[in-house]
Structure formats: C-alpha cells, structure tokens
Short mmCIF file of C-alpha atoms in Angstrom, two decimals:
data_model
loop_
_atom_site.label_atom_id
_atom_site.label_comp_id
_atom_site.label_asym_id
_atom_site.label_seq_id
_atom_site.Cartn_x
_atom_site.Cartn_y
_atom_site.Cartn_z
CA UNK A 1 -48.25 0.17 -16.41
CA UNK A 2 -47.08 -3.12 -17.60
CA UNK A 3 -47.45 -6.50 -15.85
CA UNK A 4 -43.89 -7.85 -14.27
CA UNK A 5 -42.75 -10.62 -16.52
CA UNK A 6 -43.39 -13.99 -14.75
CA UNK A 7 -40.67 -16.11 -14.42
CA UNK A 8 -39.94 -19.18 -16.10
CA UNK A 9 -39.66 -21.65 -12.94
CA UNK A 10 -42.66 -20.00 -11.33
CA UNK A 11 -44.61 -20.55 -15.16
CA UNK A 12 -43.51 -23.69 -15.93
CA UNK A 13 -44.74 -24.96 -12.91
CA UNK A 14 -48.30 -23.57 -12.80
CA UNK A 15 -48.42 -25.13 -16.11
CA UNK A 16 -47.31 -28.03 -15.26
CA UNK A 17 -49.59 -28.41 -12.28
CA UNK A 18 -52.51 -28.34 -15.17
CA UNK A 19 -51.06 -30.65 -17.54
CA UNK A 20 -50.71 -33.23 -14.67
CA UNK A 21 -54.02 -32.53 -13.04
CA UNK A 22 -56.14 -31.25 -16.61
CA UNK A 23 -54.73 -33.97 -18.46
CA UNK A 24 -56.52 -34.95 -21.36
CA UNK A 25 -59.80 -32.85 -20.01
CA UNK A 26 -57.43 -30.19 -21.22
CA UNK A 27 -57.99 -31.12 -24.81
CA UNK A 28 -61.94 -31.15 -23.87
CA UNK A 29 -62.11 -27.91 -22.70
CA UNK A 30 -62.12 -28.81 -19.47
CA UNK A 31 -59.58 -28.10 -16.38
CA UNK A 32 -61.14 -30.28 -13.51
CA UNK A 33 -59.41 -29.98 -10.23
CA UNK A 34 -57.15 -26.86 -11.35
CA UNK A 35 -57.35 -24.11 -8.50
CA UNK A 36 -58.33 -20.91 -10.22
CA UNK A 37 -54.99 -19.23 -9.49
CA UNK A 38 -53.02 -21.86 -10.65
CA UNK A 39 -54.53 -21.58 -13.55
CA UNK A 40 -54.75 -17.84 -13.60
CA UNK A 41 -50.61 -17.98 -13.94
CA UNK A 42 -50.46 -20.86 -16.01
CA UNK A 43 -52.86 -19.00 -19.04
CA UNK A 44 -50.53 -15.49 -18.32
CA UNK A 45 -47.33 -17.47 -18.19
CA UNK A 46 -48.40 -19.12 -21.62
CA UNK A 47 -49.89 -15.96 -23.05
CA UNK A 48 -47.02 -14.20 -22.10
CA UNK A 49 -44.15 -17.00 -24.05
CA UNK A 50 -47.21 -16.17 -27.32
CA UNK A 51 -46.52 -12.49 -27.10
CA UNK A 52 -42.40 -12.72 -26.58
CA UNK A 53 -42.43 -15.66 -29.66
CA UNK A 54 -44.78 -13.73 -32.14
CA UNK A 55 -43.93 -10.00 -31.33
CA UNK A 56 -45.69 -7.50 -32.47
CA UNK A 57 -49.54 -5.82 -32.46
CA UNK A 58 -51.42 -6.69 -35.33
CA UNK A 59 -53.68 -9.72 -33.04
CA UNK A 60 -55.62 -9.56 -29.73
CA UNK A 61 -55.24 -12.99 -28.18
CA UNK A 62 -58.21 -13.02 -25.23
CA UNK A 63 -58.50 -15.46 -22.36
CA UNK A 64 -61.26 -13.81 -20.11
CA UNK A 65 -61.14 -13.32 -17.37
CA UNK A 66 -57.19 -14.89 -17.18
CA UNK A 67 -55.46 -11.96 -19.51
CA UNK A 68 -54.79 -10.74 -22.93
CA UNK A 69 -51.69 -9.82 -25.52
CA UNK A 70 -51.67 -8.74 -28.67
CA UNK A 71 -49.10 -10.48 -30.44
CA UNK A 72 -47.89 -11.00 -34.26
CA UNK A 73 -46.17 -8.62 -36.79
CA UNK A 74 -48.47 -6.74 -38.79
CA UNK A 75 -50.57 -2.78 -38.01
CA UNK A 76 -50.77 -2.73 -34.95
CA UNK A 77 -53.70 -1.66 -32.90
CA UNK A 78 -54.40 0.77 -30.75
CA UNK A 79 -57.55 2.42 -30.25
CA UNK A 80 -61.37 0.94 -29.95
CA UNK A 81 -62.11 -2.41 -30.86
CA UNK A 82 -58.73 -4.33 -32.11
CA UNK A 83 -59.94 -5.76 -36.29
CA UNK A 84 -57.87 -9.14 -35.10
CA UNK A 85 -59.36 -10.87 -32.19
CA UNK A 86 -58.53 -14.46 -30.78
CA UNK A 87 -60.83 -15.53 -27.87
CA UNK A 88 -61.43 -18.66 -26.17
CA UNK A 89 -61.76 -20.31 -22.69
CA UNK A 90 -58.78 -20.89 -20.13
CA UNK A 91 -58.71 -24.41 -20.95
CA UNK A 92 -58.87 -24.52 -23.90
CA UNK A 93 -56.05 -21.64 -24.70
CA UNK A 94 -53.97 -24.35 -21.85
CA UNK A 95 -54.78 -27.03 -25.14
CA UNK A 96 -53.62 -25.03 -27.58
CA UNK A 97 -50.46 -23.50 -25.69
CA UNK A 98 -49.23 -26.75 -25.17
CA UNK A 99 -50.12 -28.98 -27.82
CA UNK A 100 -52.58 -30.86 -26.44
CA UNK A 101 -55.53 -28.94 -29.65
CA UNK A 102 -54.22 -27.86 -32.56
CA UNK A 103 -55.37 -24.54 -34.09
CA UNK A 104 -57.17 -25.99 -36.74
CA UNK A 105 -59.10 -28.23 -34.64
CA UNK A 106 -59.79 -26.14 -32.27
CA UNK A 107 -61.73 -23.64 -34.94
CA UNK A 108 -63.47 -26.71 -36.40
CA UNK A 109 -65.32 -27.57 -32.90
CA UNK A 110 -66.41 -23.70 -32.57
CA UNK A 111 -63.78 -23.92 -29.03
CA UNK A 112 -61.82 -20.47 -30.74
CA UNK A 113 -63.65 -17.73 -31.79
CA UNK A 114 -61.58 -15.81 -34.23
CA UNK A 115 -62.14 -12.57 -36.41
CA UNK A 116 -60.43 -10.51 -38.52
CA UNK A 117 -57.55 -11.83 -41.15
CA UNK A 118 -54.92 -12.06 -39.66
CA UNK A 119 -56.61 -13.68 -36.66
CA UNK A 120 -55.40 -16.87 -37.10
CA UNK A 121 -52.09 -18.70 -34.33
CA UNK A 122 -51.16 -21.41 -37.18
CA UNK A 123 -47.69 -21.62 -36.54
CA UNK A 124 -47.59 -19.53 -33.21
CA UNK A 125 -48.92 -22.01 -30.82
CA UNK A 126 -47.94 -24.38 -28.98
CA UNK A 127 -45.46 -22.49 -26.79
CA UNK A 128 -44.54 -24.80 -24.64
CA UNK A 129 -44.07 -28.31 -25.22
CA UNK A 130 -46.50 -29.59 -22.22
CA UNK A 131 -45.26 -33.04 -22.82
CA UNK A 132 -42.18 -32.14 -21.84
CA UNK A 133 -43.22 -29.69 -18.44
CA UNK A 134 -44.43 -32.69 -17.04
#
C-alpha cells in the first residue's frame, strides 16, 4: 500500500523548521536541534517533490531510516537489489533538496554514496528552493 501524499503546507513547513533551525549545519551534514519527526516529514516531504519532479523507476534514492523513492525515467526496477542506488544521511539529502550542497559536491566529500549509471540527481535536485521556505 502506498504512503498518503503529504501535503504541501504540512511539508513546507517541516522543512522549513530545518532550514531555520539546521541552517548552515545543514550543508555540514549536520541537523542540530531538529526533532526527529520534524525531520522525518521534512526528508519524505522532499523525497516525495524528487519522485513527482523526476518520475519514473530507473534510481533508488535512500535516506535511512527517513524513506526511499525510486525516481527518474529509465528500466525500472523491481525485484532484488535496485543496479541504481542513491544513499546518504537525513541531513545531508535536507542539503541537497534544498540547495544548500550541490550534487557534485556532495560526491566529492564522500557525503553521497552512489552506484550504478544512472545513479547520479544532476539536474533533479534541489526541489525546493529552501531560501525561499524560510
């Protein structure tokens, strides 16, 4: 059974609530003084605008223990161990969902962990313009 979509006012707001208190820790891999559900919704909210902006199978984007999607066109997967895998921490996905770490810098510091070829969110993230959510 799918997950109920999460609104946008209830999503936008958990996010916000970590861009304001995360700040630039966010961009460290850090989340100090987030409350764990806040950021629970905040990292499905944001993995959830990845999955409706870059439809389709082909990707596994993990944020243990938060959620997964599997997003962007391409074979999709269904069975065993997906070939495409995205994983990283809460805060750090948080970084790169808002535009606080770009996806290239984020690989370079070892913060992504990425396999497969077409495991790669160039292009797909941010999703949400977290200067803006503010």
């Amino acid at each position: 059974m799918a997950r109920a979509r999460i609104g946008d006012d209830v999503g936008r707001a958990a996010v916000g609530v970590v861009v304001r208190v995360g700040g630039d820790g966010l961009a460290a891999g850090e989340a100090p003084g987030v409350d764990r559900t806040t950021l629970a919704l905040a990292v499905r909210y944001t993995l959830q605008l990845l999955a409706e902006q870059a439809p389709g199978g082909s990707v596994e984007v993990r944020v243990p223990p938060h959620g997964a999607v599997q997003c962007v066109e391409g074979p999709r997967h269904t069975r065993g161990t997906p070939p495409n895998v995205v994983e990283t921490d809460a805060a750090t996905w948080l970084a790169l969902a808002t535009g606080r770490l770009d996806w290239a810098g984020a690989r370079e510091t070892g913060r992504v962990h990425a396999s497969g070829q077409r495991a790669d969110l160039t292009g797909a993230v941010p999703v949400i313009d977290g200067d803006r959510i503010r």
